[in-house]
Amino acid sequence: MSVRRVIPIAMRLSWLVLIALAIGEFVTDLPGPWWATTLLPALVVLALMVATMSLQARTAAPRGEPGPPVEVAPPVTGRWKALNSPADKVPSHGTHAYGQTYAIDIVAEPETAEGEAPGRPGAAPAPRPAADPATRPVPRPEAGPAIRPEVGPAIRPEVGPVTRPAFRLFWPVVRRNRAFPAFGAPLLAVADATVVVASDGQRDHLSRNSLPALAYLMLAEATVRSIAGAHRIIGNHVILDLGGGTYAVYAHLRRGSLRVRAGDRVRAGQEIGRVGNSGNTTEPHLHFHLMDGPDPDAARGVPFTWRGVGVPANGETFTVVEPEERGGQPIEEQAEKQAGRPTEKQAGRPVEGRAAGS
């Protein structure tokens, strides 16, 4: 068993010992003063716990300079906003633990938080400039979805425009998951891959997007989940083996939404599950990252870039559409024809359709 695997186990045992000492002080009559029987041992355990957490972060940190980012297809379609992005800081979530050095969170954002376009009330969303097809490559349909200019809020036919609820100080304390447009959104394989882990038995809890609920999450719930292990932190999840020693993690999936099992082969763009609100979350969203092994407790993070999107920065919105909406023709061929160049097939060049490392 590797040192990186032993460290999180030791940290969880430290938590259990600390809790046992606290309980023992109230339910038993230990001989001697309380500071000698409870406080002093608790301080020793707490110091060991802090040292263990620091060691865990150090052992999970990348060694040397990071390699080039692995290019994969986006895992979603529609309009989304990036949070906790590695484009702004590394480690993006404040820790290297669980292989999430370069992790990103994304939330569905068909409109702004208050139902208005950015800038001023009532303003229409400004369209995003289209990429120059002569200088910006885009993928073929079978390689996954592609980016397009933003032309307005996404609409769910059954309910009309959907607004993402804003964070509130006190009320409502919690919200149901269906109030968030990300909940139930399909998740797509980012490359041809093999499923190594598929777990979707944990419940989807209510949101934690108010000050009291966030305090509960940070002070109580997150602690319990840390003791229980990585699988309780990331909730329902899928881990894909992309090949070349690279693994993709999809976290916080919806309970019972998985369409794959461990050992299945998946194609890029294939639906594998749905966005949920399981694990250590404040609201329904997708947590995505790449790592160098299948075990989050022992893996190190790997940089990524989404084909046609890149790595969106904090607060940046991006829209991804399914390739069929491009007219059914391979997207590289459309771009090259628009640029007045022969297509790759006409030029006799191989067409790249798989993600790096797959």
mmCIF file of C-alpha atoms in Angstrom:
data_model
loop_
_atom_site.group_PDB
_atom_site.id
_atom_site.type_symbol
_atom_site.label_atom_id
_atom_site.label_comp_id
_atom_site.label_asym_id
_atom_site.label_seq_id
_atom_site.Cartn_x
_atom_site.Cartn_y
_atom_site.Cartn_z
ATOM 1 C CA MET A 1 0.000 0.000 0.000
ATOM 2 C CA SER A 2 1.423 3.373 -1.059
ATOM 3 C CA VAL A 3 2.116 6.229 1.335
ATOM 4 C CA ARG A 4 -0.457 8.372 -0.459
ATOM 5 C CA ARG A 5 -3.074 5.696 0.215
ATOM 6 C CA VAL A 6 -2.142 5.307 3.902
ATOM 7 C CA ILE A 7 -2.271 9.036 4.720
ATOM 8 C CA PRO A 8 -6.040 9.565 4.248
ATOM 9 C CA ILE A 9 -6.710 6.421 6.271
ATOM 10 C CA ALA A 10 -4.555 7.774 9.109
ATOM 11 C CA MET A 11 -6.361 11.107 8.940
ATOM 12 C CA ARG A 12 -9.772 9.454 9.238
ATOM 13 C CA LEU A 13 -8.577 7.362 12.185
ATOM 14 C CA SER A 14 -7.385 10.568 13.864
ATOM 15 C CA TRP A 15 -10.845 12.063 13.494
ATOM 16 C CA LEU A 16 -12.414 8.980 15.038
ATOM 17 C CA VAL A 17 -10.026 9.066 18.002
ATOM 18 C CA LEU A 18 -10.728 12.769 18.548
ATOM 19 C CA ILE A 19 -14.497 12.190 18.501
ATOM 20 C CA ALA A 20 -14.146 9.211 20.842
ATOM 21 C CA LEU A 21 -12.186 11.332 23.329
ATOM 22 C CA ALA A 22 -14.841 14.043 23.265
ATOM 23 C CA ILE A 23 -17.644 11.534 23.814
ATOM 24 C CA GLY A 24 -15.692 9.736 26.530
ATOM 25 C CA GLU A 25 -15.376 12.931 28.553
ATOM 26 C CA PHE A 26 -19.170 13.206 28.832
ATOM 27 C CA VAL A 27 -20.286 9.569 29.197
ATOM 28 C CA THR A 28 -17.496 8.113 31.371
ATOM 29 C CA ASP A 29 -15.791 9.060 34.629
ATOM 30 C CA LEU A 30 -12.112 8.779 33.770
ATOM 31 C CA PRO A 31 -9.612 8.913 36.672
ATOM 32 C CA GLY A 32 -7.577 12.085 36.942
ATOM 33 C CA PRO A 33 -8.194 15.690 35.860
ATOM 34 C CA TRP A 34 -10.049 16.230 32.590
ATOM 35 C CA TRP A 35 -7.160 18.131 31.037
ATOM 36 C CA ALA A 36 -4.918 15.092 31.458
ATOM 37 C CA THR A 37 -7.437 12.454 30.388
ATOM 38 C CA THR A 38 -9.159 14.313 27.545
ATOM 39 C CA LEU A 39 -7.769 17.733 26.656
ATOM 40 C CA LEU A 40 -4.103 16.781 26.347
ATOM 41 C CA PRO A 41 -4.721 13.603 24.291
ATOM 42 C CA ALA A 42 -7.155 15.550 22.110
ATOM 43 C CA LEU A 43 -4.562 18.248 21.444
ATOM 44 C CA VAL A 44 -1.995 15.596 20.510
ATOM 45 C CA VAL A 45 -4.436 13.919 18.134
ATOM 46 C CA LEU A 46 -5.433 17.281 16.671
ATOM 47 C CA ALA A 47 -1.774 18.145 16.034
ATOM 48 C CA LEU A 48 -1.247 14.779 14.343
ATOM 49 C CA MET A 49 -4.366 15.369 12.260
ATOM 50 C CA VAL A 50 -3.141 18.748 11.046
ATOM 51 C CA ALA A 51 0.238 17.239 10.195
ATOM 52 C CA THR A 52 -1.462 14.397 8.337
ATOM 53 C CA MET A 53 -3.630 16.785 6.329
ATOM 54 C CA SER A 54 -0.566 18.827 5.399
ATOM 55 C CA LEU A 55 1.298 15.689 4.380
ATOM 56 C CA GLN A 56 -1.679 14.539 2.325
ATOM 57 C CA ALA A 57 -1.703 17.810 0.397
ATOM 58 C CA ARG A 58 2.064 17.661 -0.167
ATOM 59 C CA THR A 59 2.083 14.076 -1.412
ATOM 60 C CA ALA A 60 -0.818 14.810 -3.775
ATOM 61 C CA ALA A 61 0.867 17.907 -5.252
ATOM 62 C CA PRO A 62 2.269 17.578 -8.792
ATOM 63 C CA ARG A 63 5.956 16.772 -9.077
ATOM 64 C CA GLY A 64 7.983 19.182 -11.188
ATOM 65 C CA GLU A 65 6.497 21.323 -13.930
ATOM 66 C CA PRO A 66 3.011 20.316 -15.079
ATOM 67 C CA GLY A 67 2.813 18.613 -18.443
ATOM 68 C CA PRO A 68 0.769 19.945 -21.347
ATOM 69 C CA PRO A 69 -2.987 19.842 -20.743
ATOM 70 C CA VAL A 70 -4.833 16.791 -21.989
ATOM 71 C CA GLU A 71 -7.393 17.830 -24.585
ATOM 72 C CA VAL A 72 -10.812 16.224 -24.208
ATOM 73 C CA ALA A 73 -14.311 17.056 -25.372
ATOM 74 C CA PRO A 74 -16.652 19.084 -23.107
ATOM 75 C CA PRO A 75 -18.719 16.873 -20.754
ATOM 76 C CA VAL A 76 -21.924 18.902 -21.187
ATOM 77 C CA THR A 77 -24.062 20.725 -23.717
ATOM 78 C CA GLY A 78 -25.933 23.974 -23.197
ATOM 79 C CA ARG A 79 -24.969 27.222 -21.463
ATOM 80 C CA TRP A 80 -22.817 26.900 -18.340
ATOM 81 C CA LYS A 81 -20.744 29.014 -15.960
ATOM 82 C CA ALA A 82 -17.360 28.037 -14.537
ATOM 83 C CA LEU A 83 -16.550 28.218 -10.815
ATOM 84 C CA ASN A 84 -13.366 27.298 -8.916
ATOM 85 C CA SER A 85 -11.459 27.151 -12.173
ATOM 86 C CA PRO A 86 -7.767 26.231 -12.587
ATOM 87 C CA ALA A 87 -7.599 29.092 -15.103
ATOM 88 C CA ASP A 88 -7.538 31.445 -12.088
ATOM 89 C CA LYS A 89 -5.544 29.540 -9.475
ATOM 90 C CA VAL A 90 -3.883 26.183 -8.836
ATOM 91 C CA PRO A 91 -4.911 24.205 -6.890
ATOM 92 C CA SER A 92 -8.322 25.377 -7.995
ATOM 93 C CA HIS A 93 -10.177 24.086 -4.917
ATOM 94 C CA GLY A 94 -7.503 25.082 -2.427
ATOM 95 C CA THR A 95 -6.062 21.579 -2.079
ATOM 96 C CA HIS A 96 -4.282 18.911 -4.100
ATOM 97 C CA ALA A 97 -6.134 16.138 -2.260
ATOM 98 C CA TYR A 98 -8.240 13.641 -4.219
ATOM 99 C CA GLY A 99 -6.356 14.457 -7.441
ATOM 100 C CA GLN A 100 -8.262 17.731 -7.853
ATOM 101 C CA THR A 101 -5.357 20.112 -8.434
ATOM 102 C CA TYR A 102 -6.832 21.188 -11.779
ATOM 103 C CA ALA A 103 -10.507 20.531 -11.009
ATOM 104 C CA ILE A 104 -13.343 22.748 -12.195
ATOM 105 C CA ASP A 105 -16.972 23.216 -11.134
ATOM 106 C CA ILE A 106 -19.616 24.242 -13.647
ATOM 107 C CA VAL A 107 -23.236 25.265 -13.081
ATOM 108 C CA ALA A 108 -25.969 25.571 -15.700
ATOM 109 C CA GLU A 109 -26.615 29.256 -16.303
ATOM 110 C CA PRO A 110 -29.330 29.761 -18.933
ATOM 111 C CA GLU A 111 -29.875 33.238 -17.494
ATOM 112 C CA THR A 112 -28.186 35.413 -14.889
ATOM 113 C CA ALA A 113 -28.892 34.733 -11.228
ATOM 114 C CA GLU A 114 -31.723 37.262 -11.074
ATOM 115 C CA GLY A 115 -33.188 36.569 -14.514
ATOM 116 C CA GLU A 116 -31.498 39.538 -16.173
ATOM 117 C CA ALA A 117 -28.745 39.769 -18.724
ATOM 118 C CA PRO A 118 -25.323 40.899 -17.502
ATOM 119 C CA GLY A 119 -24.731 44.634 -17.464
ATOM 120 C CA ARG A 120 -28.023 46.415 -16.816
ATOM 121 C CA PRO A 121 -31.586 45.299 -16.038
ATOM 122 C CA GLY A 122 -33.542 44.265 -19.067
ATOM 123 C CA ALA A 123 -30.528 44.174 -21.352
ATOM 124 C CA ALA A 124 -30.355 41.367 -23.859
ATOM 125 C CA PRO A 125 -27.416 38.971 -23.622
ATOM 126 C CA ALA A 126 -24.526 40.093 -25.757
ATOM 127 C CA PRO A 127 -23.665 37.481 -28.382
ATOM 128 C CA ARG A 128 -20.226 35.954 -28.106
ATOM 129 C CA PRO A 129 -18.009 36.516 -31.173
ATOM 130 C CA ALA A 130 -17.719 33.446 -33.305
ATOM 131 C CA ALA A 131 -14.330 31.799 -33.489
ATOM 132 C CA ASP A 132 -12.403 32.319 -36.699
ATOM 133 C CA PRO A 133 -12.651 28.916 -38.412
ATOM 134 C CA ALA A 134 -9.328 29.513 -40.119
ATOM 135 C CA THR A 135 -7.457 29.783 -36.839
ATOM 136 C CA ARG A 136 -9.559 27.921 -34.265
ATOM 137 C CA PRO A 137 -9.946 24.157 -34.823
ATOM 138 C CA VAL A 138 -13.214 22.534 -33.817
ATOM 139 C CA PRO A 139 -13.948 18.821 -33.425
ATOM 140 C CA ARG A 140 -15.794 16.371 -35.610
ATOM 141 C CA PRO A 141 -19.243 15.302 -34.371
ATOM 142 C CA GLU A 142 -18.027 11.931 -33.215
ATOM 143 C CA ALA A 143 -15.294 13.599 -31.154
ATOM 144 C CA GLY A 144 -17.833 15.385 -28.978
ATOM 145 C CA PRO A 145 -19.772 18.650 -28.876
ATOM 146 C CA ALA A 146 -18.463 22.009 -30.043
ATOM 147 C CA ILE A 147 -18.751 25.608 -28.946
ATOM 148 C CA ARG A 148 -21.017 28.188 -30.575
ATOM 149 C CA PRO A 149 -21.720 31.884 -30.020
ATOM 150 C CA GLU A 150 -24.232 32.620 -27.272
ATOM 151 C CA VAL A 151 -27.541 33.801 -28.687
ATOM 152 C CA GLY A 152 -29.749 33.903 -25.617
ATOM 153 C CA PRO A 153 -30.925 31.919 -22.610
ATOM 154 C CA ALA A 154 -31.458 28.208 -22.861
ATOM 155 C CA ILE A 155 -35.101 27.110 -22.734
ATOM 156 C CA ARG A 156 -36.601 23.950 -21.374
ATOM 157 C CA PRO A 157 -39.724 23.291 -23.457
ATOM 158 C CA GLU A 158 -41.770 22.062 -20.506
ATOM 159 C CA VAL A 159 -41.145 25.052 -18.246
ATOM 160 C CA GLY A 160 -39.830 27.878 -20.441
ATOM 161 C CA PRO A 161 -36.743 29.879 -19.435
ATOM 162 C CA VAL A 162 -35.016 28.545 -16.342
ATOM 163 C CA THR A 163 -33.267 30.819 -13.838
ATOM 164 C CA ARG A 164 -30.532 29.647 -11.491
ATOM 165 C CA PRO A 165 -31.419 30.688 -7.912
ATOM 166 C CA ALA A 166 -29.052 33.164 -6.301
ATOM 167 C CA PHE A 167 -27.239 32.652 -2.995
ATOM 168 C CA ARG A 168 -29.301 34.092 -0.135
ATOM 169 C CA LEU A 169 -28.170 35.263 3.283
ATOM 170 C CA PHE A 170 -30.987 33.718 5.305
ATOM 171 C CA TRP A 171 -34.102 32.767 3.345
ATOM 172 C CA PRO A 172 -34.856 30.393 1.830
ATOM 173 C CA VAL A 173 -32.440 28.338 3.871
ATOM 174 C CA VAL A 174 -32.502 25.450 1.399
ATOM 175 C CA ARG A 175 -34.038 24.790 -2.003
ATOM 176 C CA ARG A 176 -35.142 21.666 -3.794
ATOM 177 C CA ASN A 177 -32.821 20.453 -6.511
ATOM 178 C CA ARG A 178 -35.344 20.945 -9.299
ATOM 179 C CA ALA A 179 -35.074 24.707 -8.716
ATOM 180 C CA PHE A 180 -31.612 24.555 -10.328
ATOM 181 C CA PRO A 181 -31.289 24.215 -14.122
ATOM 182 C CA ALA A 182 -28.220 21.964 -13.803
ATOM 183 C CA PHE A 183 -30.114 19.228 -11.978
ATOM 184 C CA GLY A 184 -30.727 16.316 -14.331
ATOM 185 C CA ALA A 185 -28.642 17.736 -17.184
ATOM 186 C CA PRO A 186 -26.981 14.975 -19.246
ATOM 187 C CA LEU A 187 -23.271 14.270 -18.854
ATOM 188 C CA LEU A 188 -21.232 13.077 -21.818
ATOM 189 C CA ALA A 189 -18.076 10.991 -22.111
ATOM 190 C CA VAL A 190 -15.179 13.317 -22.921
ATOM 191 C CA ALA A 191 -13.351 10.668 -24.965
ATOM 192 C CA ASP A 192 -13.441 7.041 -25.967
ATOM 193 C CA ALA A 193 -12.788 5.371 -22.635
ATOM 194 C CA THR A 194 -13.337 2.487 -20.241
ATOM 195 C CA VAL A 195 -15.456 2.932 -17.116
ATOM 196 C CA VAL A 196 -13.428 1.963 -14.034
ATOM 197 C CA VAL A 197 -15.752 3.275 -11.295
ATOM 198 C CA ALA A 198 -19.512 3.900 -11.462
ATOM 199 C CA SER A 199 -21.411 4.704 -8.268
ATOM 200 C CA ASP A 200 -24.824 6.371 -7.936
ATOM 201 C CA GLY A 201 -26.408 5.098 -4.712
ATOM 202 C CA GLN A 202 -26.059 8.245 -2.581
ATOM 203 C CA ARG A 203 -28.990 10.595 -2.098
ATOM 204 C CA ASP A 204 -29.285 14.059 -3.615
ATOM 205 C CA HIS A 205 -29.544 16.427 -0.649
ATOM 206 C CA LEU A 206 -31.156 19.858 -0.565
ATOM 207 C CA SER A 207 -29.144 22.912 -1.575
ATOM 208 C CA ARG A 208 -26.729 24.657 0.768
ATOM 209 C CA ASN A 209 -26.901 28.060 -0.941
ATOM 210 C CA SER A 210 -27.748 30.240 2.058
ATOM 211 C CA LEU A 211 -25.550 31.437 4.902
ATOM 212 C CA PRO A 212 -26.978 29.054 7.567
ATOM 213 C CA ALA A 213 -26.919 26.083 5.195
ATOM 214 C CA LEU A 214 -23.370 26.870 4.062
ATOM 215 C CA ALA A 215 -22.214 27.107 7.685
ATOM 216 C CA TYR A 216 -23.749 23.702 8.363
ATOM 217 C CA LEU A 217 -21.989 22.286 5.301
ATOM 218 C CA MET A 218 -18.579 23.671 6.203
ATOM 219 C CA LEU A 219 -18.625 23.047 9.961
ATOM 220 C CA ALA A 220 -20.508 19.750 10.249
ATOM 221 C CA GLU A 221 -21.382 17.956 7.043
ATOM 222 C CA ALA A 222 -17.992 18.333 5.358
ATOM 223 C CA THR A 223 -16.249 17.003 8.464
ATOM 224 C CA VAL A 224 -18.397 13.882 8.553
ATOM 225 C CA ARG A 225 -17.860 13.324 4.840
ATOM 226 C CA SER A 226 -14.081 13.695 5.251
ATOM 227 C CA ILE A 227 -14.108 10.993 7.909
ATOM 228 C CA ALA A 228 -16.177 8.703 5.687
ATOM 229 C CA GLY A 229 -13.741 9.028 2.783
ATOM 230 C CA ALA A 230 -13.353 10.402 -0.730
ATOM 231 C CA HIS A 231 -16.454 8.645 -2.065
ATOM 232 C CA ARG A 232 -18.595 10.683 0.346
ATOM 233 C CA ILE A 233 -16.873 13.908 -0.665
ATOM 234 C CA ILE A 234 -17.389 13.445 -4.411
ATOM 235 C CA GLY A 235 -20.774 11.758 -3.995
ATOM 236 C CA ASN A 236 -22.159 9.717 -6.875
ATOM 237 C CA HIS A 237 -19.438 9.600 -9.490
ATOM 238 C CA VAL A 238 -17.956 8.065 -12.603
ATOM 239 C CA ILE A 239 -14.252 7.576 -13.315
ATOM 240 C CA LEU A 240 -13.210 6.939 -16.918
ATOM 241 C CA ASP A 241 -9.878 5.489 -18.051
ATOM 242 C CA LEU A 242 -8.927 7.619 -21.052
ATOM 243 C CA GLY A 243 -5.733 5.687 -21.675
ATOM 244 C CA GLY A 244 -2.143 6.838 -21.342
ATOM 245 C CA GLY A 245 -2.391 6.953 -17.545
ATOM 246 C CA THR A 246 -5.142 9.605 -17.521
ATOM 247 C CA TYR A 247 -8.475 9.264 -15.733
ATOM 248 C CA ALA A 248 -11.507 11.573 -15.840
ATOM 249 C CA VAL A 249 -13.659 12.148 -12.751
ATOM 250 C CA TYR A 250 -17.302 13.264 -12.872
ATOM 251 C CA ALA A 251 -18.542 14.060 -9.344
ATOM 252 C CA HIS A 252 -21.872 14.864 -7.624
ATOM 253 C CA LEU A 253 -24.052 12.907 -10.049
ATOM 254 C CA ARG A 254 -27.770 12.330 -9.635
ATOM 255 C CA ARG A 255 -28.825 9.238 -7.746
ATOM 256 C CA GLY A 256 -29.808 6.373 -10.054
ATOM 257 C CA SER A 257 -28.886 8.295 -13.212
ATOM 258 C CA LEU A 258 -25.892 6.282 -14.405
ATOM 259 C CA ARG A 259 -26.181 4.579 -17.785
ATOM 260 C CA VAL A 260 -22.861 2.758 -17.494
ATOM 261 C CA ARG A 261 -21.190 0.245 -15.222
ATOM 262 C CA ALA A 262 -17.570 -0.534 -14.368
ATOM 263 C CA GLY A 263 -15.939 -2.308 -17.291
ATOM 264 C CA ASP A 264 -18.126 -0.711 -19.986
ATOM 265 C CA ARG A 265 -16.560 0.903 -23.036
ATOM 266 C CA VAL A 266 -17.954 4.319 -23.932
ATOM 267 C CA ARG A 267 -17.620 6.547 -26.975
ATOM 268 C CA ALA A 268 -16.889 10.271 -26.909
ATOM 269 C CA GLY A 269 -20.166 12.159 -26.634
ATOM 270 C CA GLN A 270 -22.094 9.204 -25.202
ATOM 271 C CA GLU A 271 -24.402 10.021 -22.287
ATOM 272 C CA ILE A 272 -23.138 8.379 -19.116
ATOM 273 C CA GLY A 273 -25.255 9.976 -16.381
ATOM 274 C CA ARG A 274 -26.949 13.126 -15.096
ATOM 275 C CA VAL A 275 -25.948 16.094 -12.953
ATOM 276 C CA GLY A 276 -27.047 15.748 -9.335
ATOM 277 C CA ASN A 277 -26.423 17.163 -5.880
ATOM 278 C CA SER A 278 -24.766 14.330 -3.999
ATOM 279 C CA GLY A 279 -21.644 14.575 -1.869
ATOM 280 C CA ASN A 280 -19.988 17.754 -0.598
ATOM 281 C CA THR A 281 -21.971 20.316 -2.616
ATOM 282 C CA THR A 282 -23.833 23.586 -2.193
ATOM 283 C CA GLU A 283 -26.055 23.128 -5.264
ATOM 284 C CA PRO A 284 -26.468 20.828 -8.293
ATOM 285 C CA HIS A 285 -23.367 21.124 -10.475
ATOM 286 C CA LEU A 286 -20.671 19.106 -12.175
ATOM 287 C CA HIS A 287 -17.230 18.773 -10.619
ATOM 288 C CA PHE A 288 -14.762 17.563 -13.266
ATOM 289 C CA HIS A 289 -11.068 16.839 -13.176
ATOM 290 C CA LEU A 290 -8.370 14.611 -14.644
ATOM 291 C CA MET A 291 -5.902 12.615 -12.553
ATOM 292 C CA ASP A 292 -3.081 10.120 -13.046
ATOM 293 C CA GLY A 293 -4.704 7.113 -11.381
ATOM 294 C CA PRO A 294 -8.121 5.563 -10.706
ATOM 295 C CA ASP A 295 -8.044 6.118 -6.925
ATOM 296 C CA PRO A 296 -8.737 9.721 -5.801
ATOM 297 C CA ASP A 297 -6.997 9.054 -2.477
ATOM 298 C CA ALA A 298 -3.719 8.202 -4.229
ATOM 299 C CA ALA A 299 -3.851 10.156 -7.518
ATOM 300 C CA ARG A 300 -2.312 13.439 -8.603
ATOM 301 C CA GLY A 301 -4.099 15.994 -10.743
ATOM 302 C CA VAL A 302 -3.579 16.321 -14.502
ATOM 303 C CA PRO A 303 -4.231 19.583 -16.434
ATOM 304 C CA PHE A 304 -7.044 19.510 -18.996
ATOM 305 C CA THR A 305 -8.518 21.629 -21.753
ATOM 306 C CA TRP A 306 -11.935 21.218 -23.350
ATOM 307 C CA ARG A 307 -11.842 21.066 -27.106
ATOM 308 C CA GLY A 308 -13.407 24.175 -28.609
ATOM 309 C CA VAL A 309 -13.828 25.756 -25.159
ATOM 310 C CA GLY A 310 -10.434 25.695 -23.445
ATOM 311 C CA VAL A 311 -10.480 26.230 -19.671
ATOM 312 C CA PRO A 312 -13.124 28.833 -18.793
ATOM 313 C CA ALA A 313 -12.204 31.238 -16.005
ATOM 314 C CA ASN A 314 -14.236 31.867 -12.857
ATOM 315 C CA GLY A 315 -17.552 33.440 -13.749
ATOM 316 C CA GLU A 316 -17.096 32.885 -17.479
ATOM 317 C CA THR A 317 -20.071 31.469 -19.349
ATOM 318 C CA PHE A 318 -19.756 29.197 -22.357
ATOM 319 C CA THR A 319 -22.231 27.433 -24.597
ATOM 320 C CA VAL A 320 -21.743 23.968 -26.062
ATOM 321 C CA VAL A 321 -24.070 22.518 -28.696
ATOM 322 C CA GLU A 322 -24.512 19.031 -29.988
ATOM 323 C CA PRO A 323 -22.825 18.375 -33.352
ATOM 324 C CA GLU A 324 -26.124 17.487 -35.060
ATOM 325 C CA GLU A 325 -27.130 21.132 -34.779
ATOM 326 C CA ARG A 326 -24.248 21.964 -37.125
ATOM 327 C CA GLY A 327 -26.063 20.362 -40.045
ATOM 328 C CA GLY A 328 -24.728 16.842 -39.848
ATOM 329 C CA GLN A 329 -21.476 17.482 -41.720
ATOM 330 C CA PRO A 330 -18.116 16.847 -40.013
ATOM 331 C CA ILE A 331 -17.322 20.134 -38.312
ATOM 332 C CA GLU A 332 -13.704 20.386 -39.487
ATOM 333 C CA GLU A 333 -14.938 20.121 -43.053
ATOM 334 C CA GLN A 334 -17.461 22.912 -42.517
ATOM 335 C CA ALA A 335 -14.771 25.167 -41.053
ATOM 336 C CA GLU A 336 -12.264 24.439 -43.794
ATOM 337 C CA LYS A 337 -14.820 24.983 -46.540
ATOM 338 C CA GLN A 338 -15.785 28.330 -45.006
ATOM 339 C CA ALA A 339 -12.101 29.253 -44.908
ATOM 340 C CA GLY A 340 -11.666 28.296 -48.574
ATOM 341 C CA ARG A 341 -9.279 25.415 -47.820
ATOM 342 C CA PRO A 342 -9.549 21.774 -48.920
ATOM 343 C CA THR A 343 -10.912 19.457 -46.270
ATOM 344 C CA GLU A 344 -8.631 16.990 -44.529
ATOM 345 C CA LYS A 345 -10.197 14.141 -46.443
ATOM 346 C CA GLN A 346 -9.615 15.974 -49.728
ATOM 347 C CA ALA A 347 -6.030 16.726 -48.715
ATOM 348 C CA GLY A 348 -5.427 13.117 -47.759
ATOM 349 C CA ARG A 349 -4.618 13.929 -44.129
ATOM 350 C CA PRO A 350 -5.885 11.780 -41.257
ATOM 351 C CA VAL A 351 -8.774 13.243 -39.310
ATOM 352 C CA GLU A 352 -8.161 13.505 -35.574
ATOM 353 C CA GLY A 353 -11.147 12.428 -33.578
ATOM 354 C CA ARG A 354 -9.893 11.213 -30.202
ATOM 355 C CA ALA A 355 -8.778 13.036 -27.128
ATOM 356 C CA ALA A 356 -5.119 13.146 -26.213
ATOM 357 C CA GLY A 357 -4.111 10.184 -24.116
ATOM 358 C CA SER A 358 -7.089 8.085 -25.139
#
